[in-house]
PDB file of C-alpha atoms and ligand atoms in Angstrom:
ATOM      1  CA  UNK A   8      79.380  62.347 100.124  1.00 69.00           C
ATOM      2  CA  UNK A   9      78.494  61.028  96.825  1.00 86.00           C
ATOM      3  CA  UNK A  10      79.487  58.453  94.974  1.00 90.00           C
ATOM      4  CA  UNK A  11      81.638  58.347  91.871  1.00 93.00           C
ATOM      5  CA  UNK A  12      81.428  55.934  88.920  1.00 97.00           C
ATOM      6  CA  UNK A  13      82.903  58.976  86.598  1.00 97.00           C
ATOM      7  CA  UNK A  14      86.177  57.867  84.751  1.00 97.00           C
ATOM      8  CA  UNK A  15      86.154  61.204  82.873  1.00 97.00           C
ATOM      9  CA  UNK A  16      89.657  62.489  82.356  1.00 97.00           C
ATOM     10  CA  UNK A  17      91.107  59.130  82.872  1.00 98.00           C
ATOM     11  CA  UNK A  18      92.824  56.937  80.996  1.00 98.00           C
ATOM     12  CA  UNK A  19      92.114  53.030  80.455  1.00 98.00           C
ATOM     13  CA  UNK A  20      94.263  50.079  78.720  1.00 99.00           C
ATOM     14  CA  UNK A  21      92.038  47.290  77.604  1.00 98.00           C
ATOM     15  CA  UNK A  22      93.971  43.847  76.385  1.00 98.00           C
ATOM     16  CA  UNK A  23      92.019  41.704  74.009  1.00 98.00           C
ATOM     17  CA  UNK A  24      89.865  44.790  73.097  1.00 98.00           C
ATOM     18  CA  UNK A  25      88.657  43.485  69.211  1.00 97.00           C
ATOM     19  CA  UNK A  26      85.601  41.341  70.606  1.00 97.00           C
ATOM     20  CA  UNK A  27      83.851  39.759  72.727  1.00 97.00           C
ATOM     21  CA  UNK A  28      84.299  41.304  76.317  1.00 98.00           C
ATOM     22  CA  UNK A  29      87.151  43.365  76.276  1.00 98.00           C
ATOM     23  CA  UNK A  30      85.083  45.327  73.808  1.00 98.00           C
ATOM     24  CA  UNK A  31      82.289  45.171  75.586  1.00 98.00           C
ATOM     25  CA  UNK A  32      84.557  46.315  78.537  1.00 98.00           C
ATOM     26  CA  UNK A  33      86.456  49.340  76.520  1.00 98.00           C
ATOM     27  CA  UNK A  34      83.105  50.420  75.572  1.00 98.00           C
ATOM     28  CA  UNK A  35      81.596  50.572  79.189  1.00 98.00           C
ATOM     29  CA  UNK A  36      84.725  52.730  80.412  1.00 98.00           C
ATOM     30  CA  UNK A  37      84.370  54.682  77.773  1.00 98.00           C
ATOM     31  CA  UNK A  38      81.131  55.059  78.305  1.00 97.00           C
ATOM     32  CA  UNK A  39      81.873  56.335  82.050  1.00 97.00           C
ATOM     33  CA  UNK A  40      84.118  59.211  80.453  1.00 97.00           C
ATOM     34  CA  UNK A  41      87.710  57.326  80.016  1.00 98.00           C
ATOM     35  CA  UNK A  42      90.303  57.551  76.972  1.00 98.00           C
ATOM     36  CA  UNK A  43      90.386  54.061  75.843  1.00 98.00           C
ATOM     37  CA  UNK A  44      93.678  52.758  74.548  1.00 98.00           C
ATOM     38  CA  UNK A  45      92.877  49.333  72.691  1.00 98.00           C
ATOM     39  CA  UNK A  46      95.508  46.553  72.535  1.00 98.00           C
ATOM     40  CA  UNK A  47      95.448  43.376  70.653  1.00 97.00           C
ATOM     41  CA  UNK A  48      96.512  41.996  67.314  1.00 96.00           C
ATOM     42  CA  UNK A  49      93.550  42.692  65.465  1.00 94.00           C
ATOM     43  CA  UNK A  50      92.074  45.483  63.776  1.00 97.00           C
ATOM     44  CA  UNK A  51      89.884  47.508  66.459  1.00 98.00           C
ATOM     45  CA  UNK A  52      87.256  49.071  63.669  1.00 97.00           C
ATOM     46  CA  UNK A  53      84.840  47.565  65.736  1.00 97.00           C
ATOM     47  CA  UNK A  54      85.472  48.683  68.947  1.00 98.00           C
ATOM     48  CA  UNK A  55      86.325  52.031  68.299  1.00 98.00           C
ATOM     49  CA  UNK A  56      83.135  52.541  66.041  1.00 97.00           C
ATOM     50  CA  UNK A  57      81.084  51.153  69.107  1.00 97.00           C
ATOM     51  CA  UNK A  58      82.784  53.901  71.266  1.00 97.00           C
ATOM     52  CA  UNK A  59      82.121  56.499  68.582  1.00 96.00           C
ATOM     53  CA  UNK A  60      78.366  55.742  67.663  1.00 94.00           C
ATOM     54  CA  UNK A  61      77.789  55.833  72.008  1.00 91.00           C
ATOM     55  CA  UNK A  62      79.299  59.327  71.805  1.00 86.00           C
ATOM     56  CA  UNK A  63      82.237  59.492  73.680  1.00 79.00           C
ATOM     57  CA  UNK A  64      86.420  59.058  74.713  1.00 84.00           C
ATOM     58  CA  UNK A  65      89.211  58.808  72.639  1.00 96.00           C
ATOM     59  CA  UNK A  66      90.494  55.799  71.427  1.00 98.00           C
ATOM     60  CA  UNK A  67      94.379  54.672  70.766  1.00 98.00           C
ATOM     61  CA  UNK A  68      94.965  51.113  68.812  1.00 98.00           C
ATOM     62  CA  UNK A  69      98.119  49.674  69.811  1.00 98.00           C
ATOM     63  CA  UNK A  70      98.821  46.615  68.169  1.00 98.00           C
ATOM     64  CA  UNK A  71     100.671  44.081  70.575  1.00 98.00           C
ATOM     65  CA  UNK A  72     100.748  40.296  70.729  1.00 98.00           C
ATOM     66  CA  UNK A  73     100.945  39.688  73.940  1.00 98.00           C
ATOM     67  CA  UNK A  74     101.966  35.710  73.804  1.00 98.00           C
ATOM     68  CA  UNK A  75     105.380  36.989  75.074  1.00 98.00           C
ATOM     69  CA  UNK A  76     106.234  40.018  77.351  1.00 98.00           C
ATOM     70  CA  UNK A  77     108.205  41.778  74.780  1.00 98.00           C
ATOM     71  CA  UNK A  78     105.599  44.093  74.055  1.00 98.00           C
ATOM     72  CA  UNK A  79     104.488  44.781  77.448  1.00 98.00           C
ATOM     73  CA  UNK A  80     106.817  48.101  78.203  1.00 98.00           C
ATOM     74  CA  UNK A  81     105.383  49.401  74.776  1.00 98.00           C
ATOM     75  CA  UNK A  82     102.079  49.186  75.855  1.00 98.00           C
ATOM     76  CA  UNK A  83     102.397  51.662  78.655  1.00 98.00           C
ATOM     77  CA  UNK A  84     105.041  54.023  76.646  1.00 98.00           C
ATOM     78  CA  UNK A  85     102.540  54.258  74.120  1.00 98.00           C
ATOM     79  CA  UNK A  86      99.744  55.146  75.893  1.00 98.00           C
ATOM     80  CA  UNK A  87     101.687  57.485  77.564  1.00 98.00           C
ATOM     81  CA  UNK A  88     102.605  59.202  74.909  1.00 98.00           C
ATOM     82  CA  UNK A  89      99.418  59.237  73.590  1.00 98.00           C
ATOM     83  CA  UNK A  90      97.413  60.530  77.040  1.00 97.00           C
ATOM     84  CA  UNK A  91     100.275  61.532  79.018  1.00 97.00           C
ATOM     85  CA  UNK A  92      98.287  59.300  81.722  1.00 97.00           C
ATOM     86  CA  UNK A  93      97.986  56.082  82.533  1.00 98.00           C
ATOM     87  CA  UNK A  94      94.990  54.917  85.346  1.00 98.00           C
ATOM     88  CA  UNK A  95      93.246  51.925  84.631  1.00 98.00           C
ATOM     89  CA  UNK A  96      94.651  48.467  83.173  1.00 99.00           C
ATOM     90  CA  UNK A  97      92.424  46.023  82.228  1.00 99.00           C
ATOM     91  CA  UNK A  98      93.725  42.795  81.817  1.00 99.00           C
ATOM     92  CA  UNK A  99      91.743  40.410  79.352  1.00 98.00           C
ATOM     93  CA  UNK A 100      93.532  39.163  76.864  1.00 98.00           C
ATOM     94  CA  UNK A 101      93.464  35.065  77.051  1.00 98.00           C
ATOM     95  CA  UNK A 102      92.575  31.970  75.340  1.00 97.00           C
ATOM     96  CA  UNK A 103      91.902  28.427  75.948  1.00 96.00           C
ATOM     97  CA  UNK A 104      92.630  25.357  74.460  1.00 96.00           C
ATOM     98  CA  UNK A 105      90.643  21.769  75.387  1.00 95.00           C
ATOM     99  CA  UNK A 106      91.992  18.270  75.566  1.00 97.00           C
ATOM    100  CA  UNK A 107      91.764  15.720  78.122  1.00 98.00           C
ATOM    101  CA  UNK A 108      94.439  15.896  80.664  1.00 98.00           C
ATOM    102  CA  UNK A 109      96.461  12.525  79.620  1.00 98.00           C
ATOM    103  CA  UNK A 110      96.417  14.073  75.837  1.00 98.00           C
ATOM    104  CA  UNK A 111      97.340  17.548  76.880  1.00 98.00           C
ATOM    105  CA  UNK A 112     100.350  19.332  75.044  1.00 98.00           C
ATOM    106  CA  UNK A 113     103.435  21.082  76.349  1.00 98.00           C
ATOM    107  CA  UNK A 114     102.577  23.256  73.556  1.00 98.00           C
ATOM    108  CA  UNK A 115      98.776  23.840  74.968  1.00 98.00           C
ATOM    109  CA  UNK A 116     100.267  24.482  78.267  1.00 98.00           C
ATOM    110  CA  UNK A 117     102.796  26.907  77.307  1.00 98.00           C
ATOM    111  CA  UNK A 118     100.623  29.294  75.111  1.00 98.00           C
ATOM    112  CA  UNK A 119      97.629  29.519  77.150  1.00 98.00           C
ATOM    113  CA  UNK A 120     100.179  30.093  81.304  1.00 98.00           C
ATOM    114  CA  UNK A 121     102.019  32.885  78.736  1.00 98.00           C
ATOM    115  CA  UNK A 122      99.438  34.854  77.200  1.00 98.00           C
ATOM    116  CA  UNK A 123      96.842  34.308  80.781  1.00 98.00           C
ATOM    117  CA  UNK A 124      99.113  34.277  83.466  1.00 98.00           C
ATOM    118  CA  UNK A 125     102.462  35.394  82.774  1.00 99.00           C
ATOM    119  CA  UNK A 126     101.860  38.422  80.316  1.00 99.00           C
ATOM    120  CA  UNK A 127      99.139  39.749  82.731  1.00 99.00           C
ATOM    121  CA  UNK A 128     102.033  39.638  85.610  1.00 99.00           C
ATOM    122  CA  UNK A 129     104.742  41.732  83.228  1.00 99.00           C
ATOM    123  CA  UNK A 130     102.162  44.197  82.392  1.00 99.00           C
ATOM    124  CA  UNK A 131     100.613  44.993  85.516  1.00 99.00           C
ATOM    125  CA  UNK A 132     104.300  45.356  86.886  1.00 98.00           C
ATOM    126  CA  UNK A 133     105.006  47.977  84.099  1.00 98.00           C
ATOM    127  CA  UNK A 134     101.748  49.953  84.509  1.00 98.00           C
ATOM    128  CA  UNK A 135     102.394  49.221  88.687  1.00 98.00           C
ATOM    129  CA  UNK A 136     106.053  50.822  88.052  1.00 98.00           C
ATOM    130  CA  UNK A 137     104.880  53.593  86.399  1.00 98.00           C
ATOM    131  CA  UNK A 138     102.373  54.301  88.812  1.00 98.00           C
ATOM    132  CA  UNK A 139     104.334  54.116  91.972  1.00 97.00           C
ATOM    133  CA  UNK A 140     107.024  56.464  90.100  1.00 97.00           C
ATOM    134  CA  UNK A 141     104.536  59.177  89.906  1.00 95.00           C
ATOM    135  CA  UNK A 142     102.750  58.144  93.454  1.00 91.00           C
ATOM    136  CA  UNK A 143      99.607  58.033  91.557  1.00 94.00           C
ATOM    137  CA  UNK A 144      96.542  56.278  92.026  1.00 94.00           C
ATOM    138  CA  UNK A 145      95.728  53.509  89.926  1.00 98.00           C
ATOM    139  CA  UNK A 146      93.137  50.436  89.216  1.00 98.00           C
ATOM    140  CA  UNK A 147      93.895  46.989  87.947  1.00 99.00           C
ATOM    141  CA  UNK A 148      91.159  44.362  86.463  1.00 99.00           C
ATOM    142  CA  UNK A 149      92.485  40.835  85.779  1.00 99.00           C
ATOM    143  CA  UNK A 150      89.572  38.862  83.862  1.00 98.00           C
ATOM    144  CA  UNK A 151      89.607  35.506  85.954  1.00 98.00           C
ATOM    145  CA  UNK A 152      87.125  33.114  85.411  1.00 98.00           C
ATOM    146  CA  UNK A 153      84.819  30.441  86.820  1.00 98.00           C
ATOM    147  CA  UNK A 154      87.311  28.286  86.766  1.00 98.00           C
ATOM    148  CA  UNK A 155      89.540  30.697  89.037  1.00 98.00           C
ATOM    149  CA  UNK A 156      86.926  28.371  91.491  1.00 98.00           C
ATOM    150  CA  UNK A 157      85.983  25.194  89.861  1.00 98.00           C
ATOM    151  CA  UNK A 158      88.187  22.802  88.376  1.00 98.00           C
ATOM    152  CA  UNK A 159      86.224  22.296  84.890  1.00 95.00           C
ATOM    153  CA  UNK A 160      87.076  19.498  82.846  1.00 94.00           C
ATOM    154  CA  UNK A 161      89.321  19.100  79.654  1.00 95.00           C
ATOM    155  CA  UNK A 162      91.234  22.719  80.039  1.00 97.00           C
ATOM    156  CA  UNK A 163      94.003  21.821  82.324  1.00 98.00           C
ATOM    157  CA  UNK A 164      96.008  25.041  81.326  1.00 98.00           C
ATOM    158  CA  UNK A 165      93.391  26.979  81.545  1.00 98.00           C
ATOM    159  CA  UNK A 166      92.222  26.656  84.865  1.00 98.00           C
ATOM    160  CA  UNK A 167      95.873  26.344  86.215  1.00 98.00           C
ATOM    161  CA  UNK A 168      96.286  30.538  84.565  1.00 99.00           C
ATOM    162  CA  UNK A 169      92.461  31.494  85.859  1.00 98.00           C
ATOM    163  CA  UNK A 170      93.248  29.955  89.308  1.00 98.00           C
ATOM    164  CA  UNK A 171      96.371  31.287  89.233  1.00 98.00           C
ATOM    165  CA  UNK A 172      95.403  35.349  88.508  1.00 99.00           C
ATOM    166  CA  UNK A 173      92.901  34.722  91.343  1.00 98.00           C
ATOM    167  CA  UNK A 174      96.036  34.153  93.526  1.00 98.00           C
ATOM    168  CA  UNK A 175      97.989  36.951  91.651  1.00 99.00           C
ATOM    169  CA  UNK A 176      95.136  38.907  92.298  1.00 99.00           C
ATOM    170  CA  UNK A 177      95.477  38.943  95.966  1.00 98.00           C
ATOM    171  CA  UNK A 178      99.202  38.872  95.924  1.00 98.00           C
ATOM    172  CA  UNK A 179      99.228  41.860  94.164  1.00 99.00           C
ATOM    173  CA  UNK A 180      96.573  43.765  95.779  1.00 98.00           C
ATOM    174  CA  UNK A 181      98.514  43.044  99.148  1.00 98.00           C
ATOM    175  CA  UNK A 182     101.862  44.339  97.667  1.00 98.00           C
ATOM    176  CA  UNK A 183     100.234  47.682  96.173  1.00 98.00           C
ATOM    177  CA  UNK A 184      97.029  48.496  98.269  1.00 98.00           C
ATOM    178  CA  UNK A 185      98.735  50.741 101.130  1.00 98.00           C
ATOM    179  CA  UNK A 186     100.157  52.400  97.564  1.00 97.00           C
ATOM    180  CA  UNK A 187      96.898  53.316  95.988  1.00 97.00           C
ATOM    181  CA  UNK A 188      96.721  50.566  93.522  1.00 98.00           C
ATOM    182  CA  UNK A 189      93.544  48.298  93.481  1.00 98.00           C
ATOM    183  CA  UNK A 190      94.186  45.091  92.066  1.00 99.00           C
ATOM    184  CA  UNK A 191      90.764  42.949  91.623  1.00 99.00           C
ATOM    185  CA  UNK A 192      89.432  40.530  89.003  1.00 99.00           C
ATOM    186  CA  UNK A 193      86.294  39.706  87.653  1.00 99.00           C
ATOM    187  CA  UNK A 194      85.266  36.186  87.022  1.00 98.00           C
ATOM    188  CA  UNK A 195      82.654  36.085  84.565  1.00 98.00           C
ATOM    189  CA  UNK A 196      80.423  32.943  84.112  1.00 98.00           C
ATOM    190  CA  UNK A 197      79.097  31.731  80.799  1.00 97.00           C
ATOM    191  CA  UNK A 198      79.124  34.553  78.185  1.00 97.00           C
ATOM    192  CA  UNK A 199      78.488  34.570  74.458  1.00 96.00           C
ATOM    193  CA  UNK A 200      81.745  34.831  73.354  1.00 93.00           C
ATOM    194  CA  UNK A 201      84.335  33.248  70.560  1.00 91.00           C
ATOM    195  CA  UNK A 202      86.225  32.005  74.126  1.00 86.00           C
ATOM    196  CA  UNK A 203      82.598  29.927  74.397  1.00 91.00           C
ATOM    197  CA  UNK A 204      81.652  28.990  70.695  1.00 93.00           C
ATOM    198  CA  UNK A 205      82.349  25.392  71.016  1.00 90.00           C
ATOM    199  CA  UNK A 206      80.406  24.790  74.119  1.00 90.00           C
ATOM    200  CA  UNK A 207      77.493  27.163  72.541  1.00 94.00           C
ATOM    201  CA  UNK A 208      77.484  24.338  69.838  1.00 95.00           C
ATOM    202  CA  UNK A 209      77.768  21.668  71.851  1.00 95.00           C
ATOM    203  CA  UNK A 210      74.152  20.643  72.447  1.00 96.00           C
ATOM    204  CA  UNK A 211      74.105  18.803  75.432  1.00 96.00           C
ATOM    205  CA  UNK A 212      76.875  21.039  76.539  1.00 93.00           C
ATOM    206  CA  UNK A 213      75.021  23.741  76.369  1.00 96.00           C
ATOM    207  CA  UNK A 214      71.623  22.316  77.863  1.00 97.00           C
ATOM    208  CA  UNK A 215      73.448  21.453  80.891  1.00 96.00           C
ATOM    209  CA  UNK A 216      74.767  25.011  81.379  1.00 95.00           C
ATOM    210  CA  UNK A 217      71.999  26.919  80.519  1.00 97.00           C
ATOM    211  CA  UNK A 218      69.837  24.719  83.149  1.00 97.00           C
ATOM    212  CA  UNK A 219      72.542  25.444  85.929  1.00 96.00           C
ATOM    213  CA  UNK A 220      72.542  29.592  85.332  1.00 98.00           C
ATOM    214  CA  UNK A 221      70.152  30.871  87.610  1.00 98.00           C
ATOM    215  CA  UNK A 222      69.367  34.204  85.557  1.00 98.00           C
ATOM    216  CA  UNK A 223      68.420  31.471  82.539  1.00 97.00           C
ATOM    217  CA  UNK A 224      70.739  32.949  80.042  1.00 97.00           C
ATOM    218  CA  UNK A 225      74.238  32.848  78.752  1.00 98.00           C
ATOM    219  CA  UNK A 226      75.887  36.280  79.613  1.00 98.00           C
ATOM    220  CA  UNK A 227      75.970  38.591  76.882  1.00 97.00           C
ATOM    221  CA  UNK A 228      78.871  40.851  76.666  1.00 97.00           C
ATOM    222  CA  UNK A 229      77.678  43.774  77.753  1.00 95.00           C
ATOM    223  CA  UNK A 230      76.492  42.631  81.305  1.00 98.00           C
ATOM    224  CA  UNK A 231      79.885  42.611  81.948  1.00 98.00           C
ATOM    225  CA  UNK A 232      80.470  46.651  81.605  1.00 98.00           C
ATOM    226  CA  UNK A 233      79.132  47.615  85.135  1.00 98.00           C
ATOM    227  CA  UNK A 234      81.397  45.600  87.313  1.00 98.00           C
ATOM    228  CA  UNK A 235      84.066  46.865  85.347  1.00 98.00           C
ATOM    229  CA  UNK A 236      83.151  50.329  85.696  1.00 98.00           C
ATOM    230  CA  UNK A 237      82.434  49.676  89.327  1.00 98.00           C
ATOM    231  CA  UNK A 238      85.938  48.371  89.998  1.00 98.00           C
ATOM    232  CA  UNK A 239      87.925  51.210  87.655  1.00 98.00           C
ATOM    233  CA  UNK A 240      85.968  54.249  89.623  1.00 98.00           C
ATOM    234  CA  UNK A 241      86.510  55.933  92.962  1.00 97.00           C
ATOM    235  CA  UNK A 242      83.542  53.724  94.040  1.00 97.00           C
ATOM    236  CA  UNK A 243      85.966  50.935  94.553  1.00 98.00           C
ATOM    237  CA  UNK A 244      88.351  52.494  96.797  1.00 97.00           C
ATOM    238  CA  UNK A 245      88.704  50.322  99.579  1.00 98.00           C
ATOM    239  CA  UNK A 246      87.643  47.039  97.379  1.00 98.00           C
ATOM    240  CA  UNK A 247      91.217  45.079  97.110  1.00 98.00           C
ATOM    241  CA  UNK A 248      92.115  41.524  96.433  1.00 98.00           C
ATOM    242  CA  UNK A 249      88.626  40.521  95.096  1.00 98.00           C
ATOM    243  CA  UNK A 250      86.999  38.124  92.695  1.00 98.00           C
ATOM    244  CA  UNK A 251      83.993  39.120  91.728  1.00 98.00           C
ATOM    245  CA  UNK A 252      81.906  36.821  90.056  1.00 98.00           C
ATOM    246  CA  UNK A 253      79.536  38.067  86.882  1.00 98.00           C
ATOM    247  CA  UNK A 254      77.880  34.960  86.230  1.00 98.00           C
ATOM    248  CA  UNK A 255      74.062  35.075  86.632  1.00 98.00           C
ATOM    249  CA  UNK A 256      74.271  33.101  89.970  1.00 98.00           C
ATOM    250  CA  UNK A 257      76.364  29.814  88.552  1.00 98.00           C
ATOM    251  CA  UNK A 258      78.785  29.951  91.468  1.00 98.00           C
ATOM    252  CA  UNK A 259      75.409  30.672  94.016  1.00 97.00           C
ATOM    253  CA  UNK A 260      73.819  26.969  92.765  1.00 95.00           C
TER     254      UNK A 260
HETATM  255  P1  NAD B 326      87.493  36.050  72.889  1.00 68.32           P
HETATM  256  O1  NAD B 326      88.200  34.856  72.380  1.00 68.32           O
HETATM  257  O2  NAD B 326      86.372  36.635  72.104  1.00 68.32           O
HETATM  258  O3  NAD B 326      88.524  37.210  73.229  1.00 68.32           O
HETATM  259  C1  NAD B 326      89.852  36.978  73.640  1.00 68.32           C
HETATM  260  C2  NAD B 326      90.648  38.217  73.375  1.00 68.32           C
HETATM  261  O4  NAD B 326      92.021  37.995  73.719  1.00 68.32           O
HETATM  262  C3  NAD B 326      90.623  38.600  71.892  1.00 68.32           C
HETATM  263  O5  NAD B 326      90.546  39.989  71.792  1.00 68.32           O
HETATM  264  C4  NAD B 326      91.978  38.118  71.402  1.00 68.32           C
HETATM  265  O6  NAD B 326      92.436  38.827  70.276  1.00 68.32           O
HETATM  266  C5  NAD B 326      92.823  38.405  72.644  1.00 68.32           C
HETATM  267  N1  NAD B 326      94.088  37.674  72.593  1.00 68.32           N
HETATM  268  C6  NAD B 326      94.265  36.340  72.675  1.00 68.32           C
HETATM  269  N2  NAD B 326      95.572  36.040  72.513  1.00 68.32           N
HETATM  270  C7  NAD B 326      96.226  37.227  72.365  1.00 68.32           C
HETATM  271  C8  NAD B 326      97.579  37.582  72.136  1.00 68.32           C
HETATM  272  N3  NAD B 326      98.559  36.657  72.027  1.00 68.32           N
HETATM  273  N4  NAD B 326      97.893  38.892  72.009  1.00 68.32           N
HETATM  274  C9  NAD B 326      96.933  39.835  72.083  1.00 68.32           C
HETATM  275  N5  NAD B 326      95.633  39.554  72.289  1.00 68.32           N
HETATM  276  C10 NAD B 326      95.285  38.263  72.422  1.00 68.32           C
HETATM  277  O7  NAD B 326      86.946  35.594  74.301  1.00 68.32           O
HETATM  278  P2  NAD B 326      86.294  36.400  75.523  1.00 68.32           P
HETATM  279  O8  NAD B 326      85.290  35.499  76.086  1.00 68.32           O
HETATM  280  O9  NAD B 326      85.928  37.783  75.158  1.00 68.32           O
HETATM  281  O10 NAD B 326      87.553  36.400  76.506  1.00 68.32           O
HETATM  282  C11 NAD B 326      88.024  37.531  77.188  1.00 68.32           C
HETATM  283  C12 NAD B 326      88.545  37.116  78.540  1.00 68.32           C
HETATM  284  O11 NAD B 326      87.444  36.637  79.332  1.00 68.32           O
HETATM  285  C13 NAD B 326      89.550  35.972  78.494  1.00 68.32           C
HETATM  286  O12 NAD B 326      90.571  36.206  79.450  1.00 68.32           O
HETATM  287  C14 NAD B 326      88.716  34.767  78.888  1.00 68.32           C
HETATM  288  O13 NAD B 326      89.479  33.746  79.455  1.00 68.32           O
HETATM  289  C15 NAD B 326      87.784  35.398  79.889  1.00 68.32           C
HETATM  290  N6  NAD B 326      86.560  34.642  80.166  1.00 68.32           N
HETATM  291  C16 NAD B 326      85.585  34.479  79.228  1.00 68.32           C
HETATM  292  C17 NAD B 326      84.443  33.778  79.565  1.00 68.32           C
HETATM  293  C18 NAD B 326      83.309  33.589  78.613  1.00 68.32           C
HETATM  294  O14 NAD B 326      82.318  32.937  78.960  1.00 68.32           O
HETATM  295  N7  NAD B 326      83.351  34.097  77.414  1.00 68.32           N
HETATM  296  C19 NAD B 326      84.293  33.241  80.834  1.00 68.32           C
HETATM  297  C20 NAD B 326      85.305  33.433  81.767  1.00 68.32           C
HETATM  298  C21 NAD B 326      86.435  34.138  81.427  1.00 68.32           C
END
């Protein structure tokens, strides 16, 4: 028996697909042979000329802000009517937002639980819907974090939504495995990213890091393609309910 990594003939959704590494993401499944759809609220030039000049898949922008659910029905409709398929659902999408805990806003909460937590719950419960309907196999990949493990310091929202989809993660995976749906995240460590520009800049900040990361180097974006691939392919059958760290052996220290 061989082993499959091929995504041709399948179709991904990508959230946060613009930059950083839901582009580097969208162009690594596209790279494996999937139709891509791209949502976000930004343009997706970028992207979609990446997946062009690599030579392959189809693309679909579908422009979404996904700081409520409202859209999140949409999302699958249109790609649906794009692809008439819907396999893979890569959820991405999230920000961050730093203060120290006694400062920290309602506001700051709010936004960054909605758009990291609760949106990726709606969604993968309208892909998961359509999925069962048709009894048809399916992937999901929540992008958790380090701090899905670690507590961090000053982003109080942020790790309550990463540890959070880690739990989501497995509750989901439990509810949908026996149904053909894998549900896994990847945590990736430190990546060169807008999500990471103010620690980048952050001398000592960034010192400290860079001396804890094993491999010796921030991640760059597209290190994070194979484990995606990995975890959207027949390869990953029987993988449910993981996190997987990409993080150049932070969490190994
Ligand atoms: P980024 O800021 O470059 O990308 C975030 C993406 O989310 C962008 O495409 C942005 O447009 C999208 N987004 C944010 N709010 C949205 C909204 N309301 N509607 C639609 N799209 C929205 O940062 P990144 O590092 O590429 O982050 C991608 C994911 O990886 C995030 O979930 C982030 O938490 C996670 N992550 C990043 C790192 C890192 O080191 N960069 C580490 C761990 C986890």
């Amino acid at each position: 028996m061989t082993v499959s990594f091929d995504l041709g003939g399948k179709t991904a959704i990508v959230t946060g697909a613009n930059t950083g590494l839901g582009q580097a993401i969208a162009v690594a499944l596209a790279g494996a042979g999937a139709d891509v759809a791209l949502v976000g609220r930004s343009s997706m030039a970028e992207t979609e000329e990446a997946i062009a000049s690599a030579g392959g898949g189809r693309t679909l922008t579908i422009k979404a802000d996904l700081s409520t659910i409202a859209p999140v029905q949409d999302v699958i409709d249109q790609t649906l009517a794009w692809s008439g398929r819907a396999d893979i659902l890569v959820n991405n999408a999230g920000i961050i937002r730093r203060a120290d805990a006694v400062d920290f806003s309602e506001a700051d909460w709010d936004a960054v639980m909605d758009v990291n937590l609760k949106t990726v719950f709606f969604l993968s419960q309208a892909f998961a819907r359509h999925l069962l309907a048709g009894k048809q196999w399916g992937k999901i990949i929540n992008i958790a974090s380090l701090l899905s493990f670690q507590g961090g310091i000053r982003i109080p929202s942020y790790t309550a939504s990463k540890s959070g989809l880690a739990g989501l993660t497995r509750l989901l995976a439990c509810e949908w495995a026996g149904k053909g749906i894998n549900v896994n995240a990847i945590a990736p460590g430190y990546f060169e990213t807008n999500n990471t520009e103010a620690l980048r800049n952050d001398d000592d900040r960034n010192a400290a890091i860079l001396a804890r990361i094993p491999a010796g180097h921030w991640g760059r974006p597209e290190e994070i393609g194979g484990a995606a691939v990995f975890l959207a392919s027949p390869a990953s059958d029987y993988v449910h309910g993981v996190v997987m760290p990409v993080d150049g052996g932070w969490l190994a220290r």
